[in-house]
């Protein structure tokens, strides 16, 4: 039961601090350029396919977090949530990272538009002997249908739509929220709420088709209706972990110390727990249905991931993304322990990265795998297994630097908690029953 | 100290700085008890109750007769035949199981999400869950052929039994899923009712009533120790029931999705079935509660805001279902599997096009009316949309099952027609459902009195602190 104790923001520091960020941002951008450029120089020229797949892994890692943060903000508005007001701003700021994410997508888009098939095999339309390209398993009819959807032109158009919609949502909500800091106009809360209702539909549609376009089409022959839900589950879980981690770190540096309490951490951790389970539920359902029906046109995707070294990643996900965090986040005491949460969120984010590695990397020799499917020739996938390496680290650090720089720029001198949200008092006085 | 609790009737206003009151009409603790207990204590229920009870009892009797007919003649009395071996019985089974899901969602998930508004509706919704599961379980139960050996469904170790269930069959998983669901829902419902049964016990004047309510209230005295244990147990049961919201309809979806039938084998089925179940369940709750609140004078406990909130959930889940339809259709095309694509085209444009149209219209378009506040706060429109949604959700299962009518072998294609027994049993199942629900309305606390009082205390507290609207002026 809530007890009204506080009505105002009392932390000594509520902003990142403009002066320090003005030095940090260029440094981060230099790091980003050096890391991504270095990775490109290291591997991009010699093995472009492998490099691009690594690029996509880290890219999807940060993109899904950003999208999860946008979703978090929208769902708080839609449900008129009171408890989460003080942690919402962090998600709003991360959500605006969708703009730099769009910029980081440009290299991929340019490659697709210029007909480079080293990332997405479907870009290649050169017919093999049978009349369809090799990836389309020699059947022209299959190729005809796929070729109407998976074309560089339409891929480009769709990407522009996705990023426009996401960017529009993220910036609109953030700018309204910031405006409310000054005016305290409670109509802004109402406006955000009614804005989110139709835009949620657009957001989810874009998310679903982006999942198809960006990751499922790496294996153009494979399809699963569950795939967008799987990506969505990862989005929400990783964004919750990111919000938690960010709040912990901000408080460690003495910022917003009074507004976010253990009660908020507890609730975020509860949501994390729920989405660990939800991710497991979705991942299991997708796998189980494909495994059980045992139709080669679907099973091949999982088969690659269960052969050779790839099975290690599958097992890491099973235990690291589901069983261990599920048990680890179950107890109330651990969900209210900041040291533990610091460790747990980093662990969850690491698993989220492995998840995308597991989705993307086995496709790096796509043509070989598709050939495996069509001709039934046994190819040991252990020949093509890729372990996370230095290039992956560079790309992760590089994109992480962009992600953080975006946080600093967007946040700037503004408060890290909403100052005049009409439901602020609920969050400030919030207690778990 | 007299704290005036809100006595306005319209609590659907939007004001982000204040939470709208959930109990209106100036009801206080005693008032809530009075309003709820009135139903059970009135010397005779309203005439409409008798009329409805008579109708539903007649339908239930008819259902019983038809079941006997089925047992004596065999499943041939149904329209099930090659190639549609699963006809209306499975459609009705999935339909009724789905209806139940709203109760579990309201009682478990909304509890964990601390949605106080659930307190006014959870009891009736949980009761509805149990009655719906009874109706659901009946259909596969009578479809097994030799009904008298139904216990062979369970893996009973025995030397004499030549039967052993197939653990790889989702139909067996259904047995476990549904029976677990029923058990936990019943426990949850009953346990939550104990304090209210004690209230009824303490208020009742007749000896029989006192004895019965006393028996089932398990010696509840309302001591602090009782409350403490009650609340701990309630939270644990809520946490245990939460995965059940997902698991039951997931297993039901597996009945279809583990097969290799085009149109059935699609990976999105589990969450899509769950969303559809919650969708239809809430539609049923609205359909039942709107007349109930009017007939039994519960307008200040089940307020317009409660109905509006449920309508919003209907809208959201309806769009989830719509999205799943779209994705399914898209992937059927994208997969370039001619059989898959045919199955979907056949659904939409084949002989059962009218069912597909009914499904799509009722499930995707009709709930869009709730974008308008006027409509989602209108009681009559809520019921109309609720009924529409339930028609749509019945047709959804019908459409899925009817995919069978055009299988891989064109020579066996045929048009499925139900028999009068099919129709009679479906109508009869509504009779059974209504019969049980009407008895519940008359003899048990239809509102979770003690939980509503908790909300009331919170509401007063917030009103003092300026968080709740105190006077309805906005």
CSV table of N, CA and C in Angstrom, one decimal, chain B residues 315-452:
chain,number,residue,atom,x,y,z
B,315,UNK,N,-9.9,-5.5,-27.4
B,315,UNK,CA,-9.4,-4.9,-28.6
B,315,UNK,C,-7.9,-5.3,-28.9
B,316,UNK,N,-7.1,-5.3,-27.8
B,316,UNK,CA,-5.7,-5.6,-28.0
B,316,UNK,C,-5.5,-7.1,-28.4
B,317,UNK,N,-6.2,-8.0,-27.7
B,317,UNK,CA,-6.0,-9.4,-28.1
B,317,UNK,C,-6.6,-9.7,-29.5
B,318,UNK,N,-7.7,-8.9,-29.8
B,318,UNK,CA,-8.3,-9.1,-31.1
B,318,UNK,C,-7.3,-8.7,-32.2
B,319,UNK,N,-6.5,-7.7,-31.9
B,319,UNK,CA,-5.5,-7.3,-33.0
B,319,UNK,C,-4.3,-8.3,-33.0
B,320,UNK,N,-4.0,-8.8,-31.8
B,320,UNK,CA,-3.0,-9.9,-31.8
B,320,UNK,C,-3.4,-11.1,-32.7
B,321,UNK,N,-4.7,-11.4,-32.6
B,321,UNK,CA,-5.2,-12.5,-33.4
B,321,UNK,C,-5.2,-12.1,-34.8
B,322,UNK,N,-5.6,-10.9,-35.1
B,322,UNK,CA,-5.6,-10.4,-36.5
B,322,UNK,C,-4.2,-10.5,-37.1
B,323,UNK,N,-3.2,-10.0,-36.3
B,323,UNK,CA,-1.8,-10.1,-36.7
B,323,UNK,C,-1.4,-11.5,-37.0
B,324,UNK,N,-1.8,-12.4,-36.2
B,324,UNK,CA,-1.4,-13.8,-36.4
B,324,UNK,C,-2.0,-14.3,-37.7
B,325,UNK,N,-3.3,-14.0,-38.0
B,325,UNK,CA,-3.9,-14.4,-39.3
B,325,UNK,C,-3.1,-13.8,-40.4
B,326,UNK,N,-2.7,-12.6,-40.3
B,326,UNK,CA,-1.9,-12.0,-41.4
B,326,UNK,C,-0.6,-12.7,-41.6
B,327,UNK,N,0.1,-12.9,-40.5
B,327,UNK,CA,1.4,-13.5,-40.6
B,327,UNK,C,1.3,-14.9,-41.2
B,328,UNK,N,0.3,-15.6,-40.7
B,328,UNK,CA,0.1,-17.0,-41.2
B,328,UNK,C,-0.1,-17.0,-42.8
B,329,UNK,N,-1.0,-16.1,-43.2
B,329,UNK,CA,-1.2,-16.0,-44.6
B,329,UNK,C,0.0,-15.6,-45.4
B,330,UNK,N,0.7,-14.6,-44.8
B,330,UNK,CA,1.9,-14.2,-45.5
B,330,UNK,C,2.9,-15.3,-45.6
B,331,UNK,N,3.1,-16.0,-44.5
B,331,UNK,CA,4.2,-17.1,-44.6
B,331,UNK,C,3.7,-18.2,-45.5
B,332,UNK,N,2.4,-18.5,-45.5
B,332,UNK,CA,1.9,-19.5,-46.4
B,332,UNK,C,2.3,-19.2,-47.9
B,333,UNK,N,2.3,-17.9,-48.2
B,333,UNK,CA,2.7,-17.4,-49.5
B,333,UNK,C,4.2,-17.4,-49.6
B,334,UNK,N,4.9,-16.9,-48.6
B,334,UNK,CA,6.3,-16.7,-48.6
B,334,UNK,C,7.0,-18.0,-48.7
B,335,UNK,N,6.5,-19.0,-48.0
B,335,UNK,CA,7.1,-20.3,-47.9
B,335,UNK,C,7.2,-21.0,-49.3
B,336,UNK,N,6.3,-20.5,-50.2
B,336,UNK,CA,6.2,-21.1,-51.5
B,336,UNK,C,5.8,-22.6,-51.5
B,337,UNK,N,5.3,-23.0,-50.4
B,337,UNK,CA,4.8,-24.4,-50.3
B,337,UNK,C,3.4,-24.4,-50.9
B,338,UNK,N,3.3,-25.1,-52.1
B,338,UNK,CA,2.0,-25.0,-52.8
B,338,UNK,C,0.8,-25.6,-51.9
B,339,UNK,N,1.1,-26.6,-51.1
B,339,UNK,CA,0.1,-27.2,-50.2
B,339,UNK,C,-0.4,-26.2,-49.2
B,340,UNK,N,0.6,-25.6,-48.6
B,340,UNK,CA,0.4,-24.6,-47.5
B,340,UNK,C,-0.5,-23.4,-48.1
B,341,UNK,N,0.0,-22.9,-49.2
B,341,UNK,CA,-0.7,-21.8,-49.8
B,341,UNK,C,-2.2,-22.2,-50.2
B,342,UNK,N,-2.3,-23.4,-50.7
B,342,UNK,CA,-3.6,-23.9,-51.1
B,342,UNK,C,-4.5,-24.0,-49.9
B,343,UNK,N,-4.0,-24.5,-48.7
B,343,UNK,CA,-4.8,-24.6,-47.5
B,343,UNK,C,-5.4,-23.2,-47.1
B,344,UNK,N,-4.6,-22.2,-47.2
B,344,UNK,CA,-5.0,-20.9,-46.8
B,344,UNK,C,-6.0,-20.3,-47.8
B,345,UNK,N,-5.7,-20.5,-49.1
B,345,UNK,CA,-6.6,-20.0,-50.1
B,345,UNK,C,-7.9,-20.7,-50.0
B,346,UNK,N,-7.9,-22.0,-49.7
B,346,UNK,CA,-9.1,-22.8,-49.6
B,346,UNK,C,-9.9,-22.3,-48.4
B,347,UNK,N,-9.2,-21.9,-47.3
B,347,UNK,CA,-10.0,-21.4,-46.2
B,347,UNK,C,-10.7,-20.1,-46.5
B,348,UNK,N,-10.0,-19.2,-47.2
B,348,UNK,CA,-10.6,-17.9,-47.5
B,348,UNK,C,-11.5,-17.9,-48.7
B,349,UNK,N,-11.3,-18.8,-49.7
B,349,UNK,CA,-12.1,-18.7,-50.9
B,349,UNK,C,-12.7,-20.0,-51.3
B,350,UNK,N,-12.4,-21.1,-50.4
B,350,UNK,CA,-13.0,-22.4,-50.7
B,350,UNK,C,-14.4,-22.5,-50.3
B,351,UNK,N,-14.9,-23.7,-50.2
B,351,UNK,CA,-16.4,-23.9,-49.9
B,351,UNK,C,-16.8,-23.3,-48.5
B,352,UNK,N,-15.8,-23.1,-47.6
B,352,UNK,CA,-16.2,-22.6,-46.3
B,352,UNK,C,-15.7,-21.1,-46.2
B,353,UNK,N,-15.8,-20.4,-47.3
B,353,UNK,CA,-15.4,-19.0,-47.4
B,353,UNK,C,-16.3,-18.2,-46.4
B,354,UNK,N,-17.5,-18.6,-46.3
B,354,UNK,CA,-18.4,-17.8,-45.4
B,354,UNK,C,-18.0,-17.9,-43.9
B,355,UNK,N,-17.4,-19.1,-43.5
B,355,UNK,CA,-16.9,-19.2,-42.2
B,355,UNK,C,-15.7,-18.4,-42.0
B,356,UNK,N,-14.8,-18.4,-43.0
B,356,UNK,CA,-13.6,-17.5,-42.9
B,356,UNK,C,-14.0,-16.1,-42.8
B,357,UNK,N,-15.0,-15.7,-43.6
B,357,UNK,CA,-15.4,-14.3,-43.6
B,357,UNK,C,-16.0,-13.9,-42.2
B,358,UNK,N,-16.8,-14.8,-41.7
B,358,UNK,CA,-17.4,-14.6,-40.4
B,358,UNK,C,-16.3,-14.4,-39.3
B,359,UNK,N,-15.3,-15.3,-39.4
B,359,UNK,CA,-14.2,-15.3,-38.4
B,359,UNK,C,-13.5,-14.0,-38.5
B,360,UNK,N,-13.1,-13.6,-39.7
B,360,UNK,CA,-12.3,-12.4,-39.9
B,360,UNK,C,-13.1,-11.2,-39.5
B,361,UNK,N,-14.3,-11.1,-39.9
B,361,UNK,CA,-15.1,-9.9,-39.6
B,361,UNK,C,-15.3,-9.8,-38.1
B,362,UNK,N,-15.7,-10.9,-37.5
B,362,UNK,CA,-16.1,-10.8,-36.0
B,362,UNK,C,-14.8,-10.6,-35.2
B,363,UNK,N,-13.7,-11.2,-35.6
B,363,UNK,CA,-12.5,-11.1,-34.7
B,363,UNK,C,-11.7,-9.9,-35.0
B,364,UNK,N,-11.6,-9.5,-36.2
B,364,UNK,CA,-10.6,-8.5,-36.5
B,364,UNK,C,-11.3,-7.1,-36.7
B,365,UNK,N,-12.5,-7.1,-37.4
B,365,UNK,CA,-13.1,-5.8,-37.7
B,365,UNK,C,-14.0,-5.3,-36.5
B,366,UNK,N,-14.8,-6.2,-36.0
B,366,UNK,CA,-15.8,-5.8,-35.0
B,366,UNK,C,-15.2,-5.2,-33.8
B,367,UNK,N,-14.1,-5.8,-33.2
B,367,UNK,CA,-13.5,-5.1,-32.0
B,367,UNK,C,-12.9,-3.8,-32.3
B,368,UNK,N,-12.7,-3.4,-33.6
B,368,UNK,CA,-12.2,-2.1,-33.9
B,368,UNK,C,-13.2,-1.0,-33.5
B,369,UNK,N,-14.4,-1.4,-33.3
B,369,UNK,CA,-15.4,-0.4,-32.8
B,369,UNK,C,-15.0,0.2,-31.5
B,370,UNK,N,-14.2,-0.6,-30.7
B,370,UNK,CA,-13.8,-0.1,-29.4
B,370,UNK,C,-12.8,1.0,-29.4
B,371,UNK,N,-12.3,1.4,-30.6
B,371,UNK,CA,-11.5,2.6,-30.7
B,371,UNK,C,-12.3,3.8,-30.2
B,372,UNK,N,-13.6,3.7,-30.3
B,372,UNK,CA,-14.4,4.9,-29.9
B,372,UNK,C,-14.8,4.7,-28.4
B,373,UNK,N,-14.5,5.7,-27.6
B,373,UNK,CA,-14.8,5.6,-26.2
B,373,UNK,C,-16.3,5.4,-26.0
B,374,UNK,N,-17.1,6.1,-26.8
B,374,UNK,CA,-18.5,6.0,-26.7
B,374,UNK,C,-19.0,4.6,-26.8
B,375,UNK,N,-18.4,3.8,-27.7
B,375,UNK,CA,-18.8,2.5,-27.9
B,375,UNK,C,-18.3,1.6,-26.8
B,376,UNK,N,-17.1,1.8,-26.4
B,376,UNK,CA,-16.5,0.8,-25.4
B,376,UNK,C,-17.1,1.1,-24.0
B,377,UNK,N,-17.7,2.3,-23.8
B,377,UNK,CA,-18.4,2.5,-22.5
B,377,UNK,C,-19.9,2.3,-22.6
B,378,UNK,N,-20.4,1.9,-23.8
B,378,UNK,CA,-21.8,1.6,-23.9
B,378,UNK,C,-22.0,0.1,-23.6
B,379,UNK,N,-22.9,-0.1,-22.6
B,379,UNK,CA,-23.1,-1.5,-22.2
B,379,UNK,C,-23.7,-2.3,-23.3
B,380,UNK,N,-24.7,-1.8,-24.0
B,380,UNK,CA,-25.3,-2.6,-25.0
B,380,UNK,C,-24.3,-3.0,-26.1
B,381,UNK,N,-23.5,-2.0,-26.5
B,381,UNK,CA,-22.5,-2.3,-27.5
B,381,UNK,C,-21.5,-3.3,-27.1
B,382,UNK,N,-21.1,-3.2,-25.8
B,382,UNK,CA,-20.1,-4.1,-25.2
B,382,UNK,C,-20.6,-5.6,-25.4
B,383,UNK,N,-21.9,-5.8,-25.1
B,383,UNK,CA,-22.5,-7.1,-25.2
B,383,UNK,C,-22.5,-7.5,-26.7
B,384,UNK,N,-22.9,-6.6,-27.5
B,384,UNK,CA,-23.0,-7.0,-28.9
B,384,UNK,C,-21.6,-7.4,-29.5
B,385,UNK,N,-20.6,-6.6,-29.2
B,385,UNK,CA,-19.3,-6.9,-29.6
B,385,UNK,C,-18.8,-8.2,-29.0
B,386,UNK,N,-19.1,-8.3,-27.7
B,386,UNK,CA,-18.7,-9.6,-27.0
B,386,UNK,C,-19.3,-10.8,-27.6
B,387,UNK,N,-20.6,-10.7,-28.0
B,387,UNK,CA,-21.2,-11.9,-28.6
B,387,UNK,C,-20.6,-12.1,-30.0
B,388,UNK,N,-20.4,-11.0,-30.7
B,388,UNK,CA,-19.7,-11.1,-32.0
B,388,UNK,C,-18.4,-11.8,-31.9
B,389,UNK,N,-17.6,-11.4,-31.0
B,389,UNK,CA,-16.3,-12.0,-30.8
B,389,UNK,C,-16.4,-13.5,-30.6
B,390,UNK,N,-17.3,-13.8,-29.7
B,390,UNK,CA,-17.5,-15.3,-29.5
B,390,UNK,C,-17.9,-16.1,-30.7
B,391,UNK,N,-18.8,-15.4,-31.5
B,391,UNK,CA,-19.2,-16.1,-32.7
B,391,UNK,C,-17.9,-16.2,-33.6
B,392,UNK,N,-17.1,-15.2,-33.7
B,392,UNK,CA,-15.9,-15.2,-34.5
B,392,UNK,C,-14.9,-16.2,-34.0
B,393,UNK,N,-14.8,-16.3,-32.7
B,393,UNK,CA,-13.8,-17.3,-32.2
B,393,UNK,C,-14.3,-18.7,-32.3
B,394,UNK,N,-15.6,-18.9,-32.3
B,394,UNK,CA,-16.0,-20.3,-32.6
B,394,UNK,C,-15.7,-20.6,-34.1
B,395,UNK,N,-16.0,-19.6,-34.9
B,395,UNK,CA,-15.7,-19.9,-36.3
B,395,UNK,C,-14.2,-20.1,-36.6
B,396,UNK,N,-13.4,-19.4,-35.8
B,396,UNK,CA,-11.9,-19.6,-36.0
B,396,UNK,C,-11.6,-21.0,-35.9
B,397,UNK,N,-12.0,-21.7,-34.8
B,397,UNK,CA,-11.7,-23.1,-34.6
B,397,UNK,C,-12.4,-23.9,-35.7
B,398,UNK,N,-13.6,-23.5,-36.1
B,398,UNK,CA,-14.3,-24.2,-37.2
B,398,UNK,C,-13.5,-24.2,-38.5
B,399,UNK,N,-13.0,-23.0,-38.8
B,399,UNK,CA,-12.2,-22.8,-40.0
B,399,UNK,C,-10.9,-23.7,-39.9
B,400,UNK,N,-10.3,-23.7,-38.8
B,400,UNK,CA,-9.1,-24.5,-38.7
B,400,UNK,C,-9.4,-26.0,-38.9
B,401,UNK,N,-10.4,-26.4,-38.2
B,401,UNK,CA,-10.8,-27.9,-38.4
B,401,UNK,C,-11.2,-28.2,-39.8
B,402,UNK,N,-11.9,-27.3,-40.4
B,402,UNK,CA,-12.5,-27.6,-41.7
B,402,UNK,C,-11.4,-27.6,-42.8
B,403,UNK,N,-10.2,-27.2,-42.4
B,403,UNK,CA,-9.1,-27.3,-43.4
B,403,UNK,C,-9.0,-28.7,-43.9
B,404,UNK,N,-9.5,-29.7,-43.0
B,404,UNK,CA,-9.4,-31.1,-43.4
B,404,UNK,C,-10.2,-31.5,-44.6
B,405,UNK,N,-11.3,-30.6,-44.9
B,405,UNK,CA,-12.2,-31.1,-45.9
B,405,UNK,C,-11.6,-31.2,-47.3
B,406,UNK,N,-10.5,-30.5,-47.5
B,406,UNK,CA,-9.8,-30.7,-48.7
B,406,UNK,C,-8.3,-31.1,-48.4
B,407,UNK,N,-8.1,-32.4,-48.3
B,407,UNK,CA,-6.7,-32.8,-48.0
B,407,UNK,C,-5.9,-33.1,-49.2
B,408,UNK,N,-4.9,-33.9,-49.0
B,408,UNK,CA,-3.9,-34.2,-50.1
B,408,UNK,C,-4.6,-35.0,-51.2
B,409,UNK,N,-5.7,-35.7,-50.9
B,409,UNK,CA,-6.3,-36.6,-51.9
B,409,UNK,C,-7.6,-36.0,-52.4
B,410,UNK,N,-7.6,-35.4,-53.5
B,410,UNK,CA,-8.8,-34.7,-54.0
B,410,UNK,C,-10.0,-35.6,-54.1
B,411,UNK,N,-9.8,-36.9,-54.3
B,411,UNK,CA,-11.0,-37.8,-54.5
B,411,UNK,C,-11.8,-37.8,-53.2
B,412,UNK,N,-11.2,-37.6,-52.1
B,412,UNK,CA,-12.0,-37.7,-50.9
B,412,UNK,C,-12.5,-36.3,-50.4
B,413,UNK,N,-12.3,-35.3,-51.2
B,413,UNK,CA,-12.8,-34.0,-50.8
B,413,UNK,C,-14.3,-34.1,-50.6
B,414,UNK,N,-14.8,-33.4,-49.6
B,414,UNK,CA,-16.2,-33.4,-49.4
B,414,UNK,C,-16.6,-32.1,-48.6
B,415,UNK,N,-17.9,-31.9,-48.5
B,415,UNK,CA,-18.4,-30.7,-47.8
B,415,UNK,C,-18.9,-31.2,-46.4
B,416,UNK,N,-18.4,-30.7,-45.4
B,416,UNK,CA,-18.8,-31.1,-44.0
B,416,UNK,C,-20.1,-30.6,-43.7
B,417,UNK,N,-21.0,-31.4,-43.2
B,417,UNK,CA,-22.3,-31.0,-42.7
B,417,UNK,C,-22.5,-31.5,-41.3
B,418,UNK,N,-22.8,-30.7,-40.3
B,418,UNK,CA,-23.1,-31.2,-39.0
B,418,UNK,C,-24.5,-31.9,-39.0
B,419,UNK,N,-24.7,-32.7,-38.0
B,419,UNK,CA,-26.0,-33.3,-37.9
B,419,UNK,C,-26.8,-32.5,-36.8
B,420,UNK,N,-28.0,-32.9,-36.6
B,420,UNK,CA,-28.8,-32.1,-35.6
B,420,UNK,C,-28.2,-32.4,-34.2
B,421,UNK,N,-27.6,-33.6,-34.0
B,421,UNK,CA,-27.0,-33.9,-32.7
B,421,UNK,C,-25.8,-33.0,-32.4
B,422,UNK,N,-25.0,-32.7,-33.5
B,422,UNK,CA,-23.9,-31.8,-33.3
B,422,UNK,C,-24.4,-30.4,-32.8
B,423,UNK,N,-25.5,-29.9,-33.5
B,423,UNK,CA,-26.0,-28.6,-33.1
B,423,UNK,C,-26.6,-28.7,-31.7
B,424,UNK,N,-27.4,-29.7,-31.5
B,424,UNK,CA,-28.1,-29.9,-30.2
B,424,UNK,C,-27.1,-29.9,-29.1
B,425,UNK,N,-26.0,-30.6,-29.3
B,425,UNK,CA,-25.0,-30.7,-28.2
B,425,UNK,C,-24.3,-29.4,-27.9
B,426,UNK,N,-24.0,-28.7,-29.0
B,426,UNK,CA,-23.4,-27.4,-28.8
B,426,UNK,C,-24.3,-26.4,-28.0
B,427,UNK,N,-25.6,-26.4,-28.5
B,427,UNK,CA,-26.5,-25.5,-27.8
B,427,UNK,C,-26.7,-26.0,-26.3
B,428,UNK,N,-26.7,-27.3,-26.2
B,428,UNK,CA,-26.9,-27.9,-24.8
B,428,UNK,C,-25.7,-27.5,-23.9
B,429,UNK,N,-24.5,-27.4,-24.5
B,429,UNK,CA,-23.4,-27.1,-23.7
B,429,UNK,C,-23.5,-25.7,-23.1
B,430,UNK,N,-24.1,-24.8,-23.9
B,430,UNK,CA,-24.4,-23.4,-23.4
B,430,UNK,C,-25.4,-23.5,-22.3
B,431,UNK,N,-26.4,-24.4,-22.4
B,431,UNK,CA,-27.4,-24.6,-21.4
B,431,UNK,C,-26.7,-25.0,-20.1
B,432,UNK,N,-25.8,-26.0,-20.2
B,432,UNK,CA,-25.1,-26.5,-19.0
B,432,UNK,C,-24.3,-25.3,-18.4
B,433,UNK,N,-23.6,-24.6,-19.2
B,433,UNK,CA,-22.8,-23.5,-18.8
B,433,UNK,C,-23.6,-22.4,-18.0
B,434,UNK,N,-24.8,-22.1,-18.6
B,434,UNK,CA,-25.6,-21.1,-18.0
B,434,UNK,C,-26.3,-21.6,-16.7
B,435,UNK,N,-26.6,-22.9,-16.8
B,435,UNK,CA,-27.2,-23.5,-15.6
B,435,UNK,C,-26.3,-23.4,-14.4
B,436,UNK,N,-25.1,-23.8,-14.6
B,436,UNK,CA,-24.1,-23.7,-13.5
B,436,UNK,C,-23.8,-22.2,-13.1
B,437,UNK,N,-23.8,-21.4,-14.1
B,437,UNK,CA,-23.5,-20.0,-13.7
B,437,UNK,C,-24.6,-19.3,-13.0
B,438,UNK,N,-25.9,-19.7,-13.3
B,438,UNK,CA,-27.0,-19.1,-12.6
B,438,UNK,C,-27.0,-19.6,-11.2
B,439,UNK,N,-26.7,-20.9,-11.0
B,439,UNK,CA,-26.7,-21.4,-9.6
B,439,UNK,C,-25.6,-20.7,-8.8
B,440,UNK,N,-24.5,-20.4,-9.4
B,440,UNK,CA,-23.4,-19.7,-8.8
B,440,UNK,C,-23.9,-18.3,-8.4
B,441,UNK,N,-24.6,-17.6,-9.3
B,441,UNK,CA,-25.1,-16.3,-9.0
B,441,UNK,C,-26.0,-16.3,-7.7
B,442,UNK,N,-26.7,-17.3,-7.6
B,442,UNK,CA,-27.7,-17.4,-6.5
B,442,UNK,C,-27.1,-17.8,-5.2
B,443,UNK,N,-26.2,-18.7,-5.2
B,443,UNK,CA,-25.7,-19.3,-3.9
B,443,UNK,C,-24.4,-18.9,-3.4
B,444,UNK,N,-23.5,-18.3,-4.3
B,444,UNK,CA,-22.2,-18.0,-3.9
B,444,UNK,C,-21.9,-16.6,-4.0
B,445,UNK,N,-20.9,-16.1,-3.3
B,445,UNK,CA,-20.6,-14.6,-3.4
B,445,UNK,C,-20.0,-14.3,-4.8
B,446,UNK,N,-20.8,-13.6,-5.6
B,446,UNK,CA,-20.4,-13.4,-7.0
B,446,UNK,C,-19.2,-12.3,-7.1
B,447,UNK,N,-19.0,-11.6,-6.1
B,447,UNK,CA,-17.9,-10.6,-6.1
B,447,UNK,C,-17.0,-11.0,-4.9
B,448,UNK,N,-15.7,-10.8,-5.2
B,448,UNK,CA,-14.7,-11.1,-4.1
B,448,UNK,C,-14.8,-10.0,-3.1
B,449,UNK,N,-15.7,-10.2,-2.1
B,449,UNK,CA,-16.1,-9.1,-1.2
B,449,UNK,C,-14.8,-8.6,-0.4
B,450,UNK,N,-14.0,-9.5,0.1
B,450,UNK,CA,-12.9,-9.1,0.9
B,450,UNK,C,-11.9,-8.4,0.1
B,451,UNK,N,-11.7,-8.8,-1.2
B,451,UNK,CA,-10.7,-8.2,-2.0
B,451,UNK,C,-11.2,-6.8,-2.5
B,452,UNK,N,-12.5,-6.6,-2.7
B,452,UNK,CA,-13.0,-5.3,-3.1
B,452,UNK,C,-12.8,-4.4,-1.9
